[in-house]
């Protein structure tokens, strides 16, 4: 069975600093997709970034980038120049075609950006 | 705004009652997913519909049921409600093309409180 593990329940950094959130997963699939979702205090679930397993290049979206290590089954999220609005729960999620794209979620990391 | 709409935003009801949550997917998306998020916990996948047909089932109780209508909107029915059913219920939608990359976009959620 596929699993997703986020080992950091909570992190806090100062505004403008860089922070990295960890995520590891376990799967025997070769063709899969990984996501980071953000859930701010409003509880809305917002897609941050997506990575296809077949792509070697790490995905980047503005201040957000990932470090995808396929052999190590690691998918960390780096937030550069952190802003107060980045304060949220961050969830790592995994899916693959054979599971009908059902998302498997990590437990989440609570990120607090301090002014 | 993800383009996925959910109504109502909030619902307060009593134990033993039945409620219906409604979801309209993004334009062009054929697949709808339902998730439950209890307080301070991750998301639990409940059920998926694709173009009107049930495609996958997760940890959905027998007291819960769902359907997707010809116009692709979906409803989640929760009956014989218990205190433990109090949670945030998310709907997500995706294109879900076979063999293609798929990303789920989430609605704002319905907060259900059972008293």
CSV table of C-alpha atoms in Angstrom, one decimal:
chain,number,residue,atom,x,y,z
A,1,UNK,CA,0.0,0.0,0.0
A,2,UNK,CA,1.1,3.5,-0.7
A,3,UNK,CA,1.9,5.8,2.2
A,4,UNK,CA,2.9,9.4,2.6
A,5,UNK,CA,4.9,10.6,5.6
A,6,UNK,CA,5.5,14.1,6.8
A,7,UNK,CA,7.8,14.0,9.8
A,8,UNK,CA,7.5,17.6,10.9
A,9,UNK,CA,4.3,18.3,12.7
A,10,UNK,CA,5.1,22.0,13.1
A,11,UNK,CA,7.7,24.5,11.9
A,12,UNK,CA,8.1,28.2,12.4
A,13,UNK,CA,10.5,30.7,10.7
A,14,UNK,CA,10.9,34.4,10.5
A,15,UNK,CA,9.4,36.3,7.6
A,16,UNK,CA,11.7,36.4,4.5
A,17,UNK,CA,13.6,33.3,5.5
A,18,UNK,CA,13.7,30.1,3.5
A,19,UNK,CA,12.0,27.0,4.9
A,20,UNK,CA,12.0,23.4,3.7
A,21,UNK,CA,9.1,21.0,4.5
A,22,UNK,CA,9.9,17.2,4.2
A,23,UNK,CA,7.8,14.5,2.7
A,24,UNK,CA,8.6,10.9,2.0
A,25,UNK,CA,6.4,8.3,0.3
A,26,UNK,CA,6.3,4.6,-0.3
A,27,UNK,CA,5.1,3.0,-3.6
A,28,UNK,CA,5.9,0.3,-6.0
A,29,UNK,CA,4.4,2.3,-8.9
A,30,UNK,CA,6.7,3.9,-11.5
A,31,UNK,CA,4.2,6.4,-13.0
A,32,UNK,CA,2.8,8.7,-10.3
A,33,UNK,CA,2.3,12.2,-9.3
A,34,UNK,CA,3.1,14.2,-6.2
A,35,UNK,CA,1.5,17.3,-4.9
A,36,UNK,CA,1.8,19.9,-2.2
A,37,UNK,CA,-1.4,21.5,-1.0
A,38,UNK,CA,-1.7,24.5,1.4
A,39,UNK,CA,-4.6,24.9,3.8
A,40,UNK,CA,-4.6,28.4,5.4
A,41,UNK,CA,-6.7,29.3,8.4
A,42,UNK,CA,-9.7,29.8,6.0
A,43,UNK,CA,-9.5,25.9,5.6
A,44,UNK,CA,-9.6,26.3,1.8
A,45,UNK,CA,-7.4,23.6,0.2
A,46,UNK,CA,-5.1,25.2,-2.4
A,47,UNK,CA,-2.8,23.5,-4.8
A,48,UNK,CA,0.8,24.8,-4.4
A,49,UNK,CA,2.8,22.7,-6.8
A,50,UNK,CA,2.8,19.4,-8.7
A,51,UNK,CA,5.5,17.0,-9.8
A,52,UNK,CA,5.2,14.2,-12.4
A,53,UNK,CA,7.4,11.2,-11.4
A,54,UNK,CA,8.7,10.8,-15.0
A,55,UNK,CA,10.1,14.3,-15.1
A,56,UNK,CA,13.6,14.7,-13.8
A,57,UNK,CA,13.4,18.4,-13.5
A,58,UNK,CA,12.1,19.7,-10.2
A,59,UNK,CA,8.9,21.7,-10.4
A,60,UNK,CA,9.0,25.4,-9.5
A,61,UNK,CA,6.1,27.9,-9.0
A,62,UNK,CA,7.4,31.4,-8.1
A,63,UNK,CA,8.8,31.2,-4.5
A,64,UNK,CA,7.9,27.5,-4.2
A,65,UNK,CA,10.1,24.7,-5.5
A,66,UNK,CA,10.5,21.0,-4.8
A,67,UNK,CA,13.4,18.7,-4.4
A,68,UNK,CA,12.2,15.5,-5.9
A,69,UNK,CA,14.5,12.5,-5.2
A,70,UNK,CA,12.8,9.5,-6.9
A,71,UNK,CA,15.3,6.9,-5.8
A,72,UNK,CA,15.0,8.1,-2.2
A,73,UNK,CA,11.2,8.6,-2.5
A,74,UNK,CA,11.5,12.0,-1.1
A,75,UNK,CA,9.6,15.1,-2.2
A,76,UNK,CA,10.4,18.2,-0.1
A,77,UNK,CA,9.0,21.7,-0.6
A,78,UNK,CA,11.1,24.8,-0.3
A,79,UNK,CA,9.5,28.2,0.3
A,80,UNK,CA,11.8,31.1,-0.4
A,81,UNK,CA,11.4,34.6,0.9
A,82,UNK,CA,8.6,33.4,3.2
A,83,UNK,CA,5.7,35.7,3.7
A,84,UNK,CA,3.1,36.0,6.5
A,85,UNK,CA,0.5,34.7,4.1
A,86,UNK,CA,2.4,31.4,3.8
A,87,UNK,CA,1.2,30.6,7.3
A,88,UNK,CA,-0.8,27.4,6.8
A,89,UNK,CA,-1.0,23.6,7.0
A,90,UNK,CA,0.9,22.0,4.2
A,91,UNK,CA,-0.1,18.6,3.0
A,92,UNK,CA,2.0,16.3,0.7
A,93,UNK,CA,-0.1,14.0,-1.4
A,94,UNK,CA,0.5,11.2,-3.9
A,95,UNK,CA,-1.6,9.7,-6.7
A,96,UNK,CA,-1.3,7.3,-9.6
A,97,UNK,CA,-3.4,6.3,-12.5
A,98,UNK,CA,-4.1,2.8,-11.4
A,99,UNK,CA,-5.7,4.1,-8.2
A,100,UNK,CA,-8.1,6.2,-10.3
A,101,UNK,CA,-6.1,9.2,-9.2
A,102,UNK,CA,-7.2,8.8,-5.6
A,103,UNK,CA,-5.1,11.1,-3.4
A,104,UNK,CA,-3.2,9.6,-0.5
A,105,UNK,CA,-2.3,12.3,2.0
A,106,UNK,CA,0.4,12.9,4.6
A,107,UNK,CA,-0.6,14.1,8.0
A,108,UNK,CA,0.4,17.7,7.3
A,109,UNK,CA,3.0,20.2,8.6
A,110,UNK,CA,1.8,23.3,10.3
A,111,UNK,CA,4.0,26.2,9.1
A,112,UNK,CA,4.0,29.5,11.1
A,113,UNK,CA,5.7,32.6,9.6
A,114,UNK,CA,6.6,35.0,12.3
A,115,UNK,CA,6.9,38.8,11.6
B,1,UNK,CA,-11.0,30.6,-6.7
B,2,UNK,CA,-10.7,27.0,-7.9
B,3,UNK,CA,-13.9,27.0,-9.9
B,4,UNK,CA,-15.4,24.2,-7.7
B,5,UNK,CA,-18.4,25.3,-5.7
B,6,UNK,CA,-19.9,23.7,-2.7
B,7,UNK,CA,-23.1,24.5,-0.8
B,8,UNK,CA,-23.9,25.1,1.9
B,9,UNK,CA,-20.8,26.6,3.6
B,10,UNK,CA,-22.0,25.7,7.0
B,11,UNK,CA,-24.6,23.2,8.3
B,12,UNK,CA,-25.7,22.7,11.9
B,13,UNK,CA,-28.0,19.8,12.6
B,14,UNK,CA,-28.9,17.3,15.3
B,15,UNK,CA,-27.9,13.7,15.8
B,16,UNK,CA,-30.1,11.3,13.8
B,17,UNK,CA,-30.8,13.7,11.1
B,18,UNK,CA,-30.0,13.5,7.4
B,19,UNK,CA,-28.3,16.2,5.3
B,20,UNK,CA,-27.3,16.7,1.7
B,21,UNK,CA,-24.1,18.4,0.6
B,22,UNK,CA,-23.8,19.7,-3.0
B,23,UNK,CA,-20.8,20.1,-5.3
B,24,UNK,CA,-20.5,21.6,-8.8
B,25,UNK,CA,-17.2,20.7,-10.5
B,26,UNK,CA,-15.0,23.0,-12.6
B,27,UNK,CA,-16.2,23.4,-16.1
B,28,UNK,CA,-15.0,20.5,-18.2
B,29,UNK,CA,-14.1,18.3,-15.2
B,30,UNK,CA,-15.7,14.9,-15.3
B,31,UNK,CA,-14.5,13.5,-12.0
B,32,UNK,CA,-15.7,14.4,-8.6
B,33,UNK,CA,-14.1,13.3,-5.3
B,34,UNK,CA,-15.4,13.7,-1.8
B,35,UNK,CA,-13.2,14.0,1.3
B,36,UNK,CA,-13.8,14.2,5.0
B,37,UNK,CA,-11.5,16.3,7.2
B,38,UNK,CA,-12.0,16.0,11.0
B,39,UNK,CA,-10.6,18.6,13.3
B,40,UNK,CA,-6.8,18.9,13.1
B,41,UNK,CA,-6.5,15.8,10.9
B,42,UNK,CA,-5.7,15.0,7.4
B,43,UNK,CA,-8.1,14.2,4.6
B,44,UNK,CA,-9.9,10.9,4.3
B,45,UNK,CA,-11.0,9.9,0.8
B,46,UNK,CA,-14.7,8.9,0.8
B,47,UNK,CA,-15.8,8.3,-2.8
B,48,UNK,CA,-15.1,9.2,-6.5
B,49,UNK,CA,-17.5,9.6,-9.4
B,50,UNK,CA,-16.5,9.8,-13.0
B,51,UNK,CA,-19.0,11.0,-15.6
B,52,UNK,CA,-22.0,9.8,-13.5
B,53,UNK,CA,-20.6,6.5,-12.4
B,54,UNK,CA,-19.0,5.5,-9.2
B,55,UNK,CA,-15.3,4.8,-9.8
B,56,UNK,CA,-13.7,4.3,-6.4
B,57,UNK,CA,-14.7,4.0,-2.8
B,58,UNK,CA,-12.6,4.8,0.3
B,59,UNK,CA,-13.5,4.9,3.9
B,60,UNK,CA,-17.1,5.8,3.4
B,61,UNK,CA,-19.7,4.7,6.0
B,62,UNK,CA,-22.8,2.8,4.9
B,63,UNK,CA,-24.8,5.7,6.3
B,64,UNK,CA,-23.2,7.9,3.7
B,65,UNK,CA,-24.0,7.8,0.0
B,66,UNK,CA,-23.3,9.9,-3.1
B,67,UNK,CA,-24.3,10.4,-6.7
B,68,UNK,CA,-23.3,12.4,-9.7
B,69,UNK,CA,-26.0,13.7,-11.9
B,70,UNK,CA,-26.0,14.1,-15.7
B,71,UNK,CA,-25.0,17.8,-15.4
B,72,UNK,CA,-22.0,16.4,-13.4
B,73,UNK,CA,-22.8,18.1,-10.1
B,74,UNK,CA,-22.6,15.7,-7.2
B,75,UNK,CA,-24.4,15.3,-3.9
B,76,UNK,CA,-23.2,13.6,-0.7
B,77,UNK,CA,-25.9,12.3,1.5
B,78,UNK,CA,-25.2,11.8,5.2
B,79,UNK,CA,-27.9,10.0,7.3
B,80,UNK,CA,-28.4,9.0,10.9
B,81,UNK,CA,-25.9,11.6,11.8
B,82,UNK,CA,-23.6,11.1,14.8
B,83,UNK,CA,-21.5,13.5,16.8
B,84,UNK,CA,-18.4,12.1,15.2
B,85,UNK,CA,-19.6,13.0,11.7
B,86,UNK,CA,-18.9,16.7,12.5
B,87,UNK,CA,-16.2,17.6,10.1
B,88,UNK,CA,-15.2,19.6,7.0
B,89,UNK,CA,-16.4,17.9,3.8
B,90,UNK,CA,-14.5,18.8,0.7
B,91,UNK,CA,-15.4,18.2,-2.9
B,92,UNK,CA,-12.7,18.2,-5.5
B,93,UNK,CA,-12.9,17.8,-9.3
B,94,UNK,CA,-10.5,16.9,-12.0
B,95,UNK,CA,-10.4,16.1,-15.7
B,96,UNK,CA,-9.3,12.5,-14.9
B,97,UNK,CA,-8.3,11.6,-18.4
B,98,UNK,CA,-7.0,8.0,-18.6
B,99,UNK,CA,-3.3,8.1,-19.0
B,100,UNK,CA,-2.9,11.8,-18.5
B,101,UNK,CA,-1.7,14.0,-15.7
B,102,UNK,CA,-4.4,14.7,-13.3
B,103,UNK,CA,-4.8,17.4,-10.6
B,104,UNK,CA,-7.6,17.8,-8.2
B,105,UNK,CA,-9.0,21.2,-7.5
B,106,UNK,CA,-10.9,21.7,-4.2
B,107,UNK,CA,-14.0,23.5,-3.4
B,108,UNK,CA,-14.2,25.7,-0.2
B,109,UNK,CA,-15.7,22.9,1.8
B,110,UNK,CA,-18.9,22.4,3.9
B,111,UNK,CA,-18.5,22.6,7.6
B,112,UNK,CA,-20.9,20.2,9.2
B,113,UNK,CA,-21.6,20.4,12.9
B,114,UNK,CA,-23.8,17.7,14.5
B,115,UNK,CA,-25.1,18.6,18.0
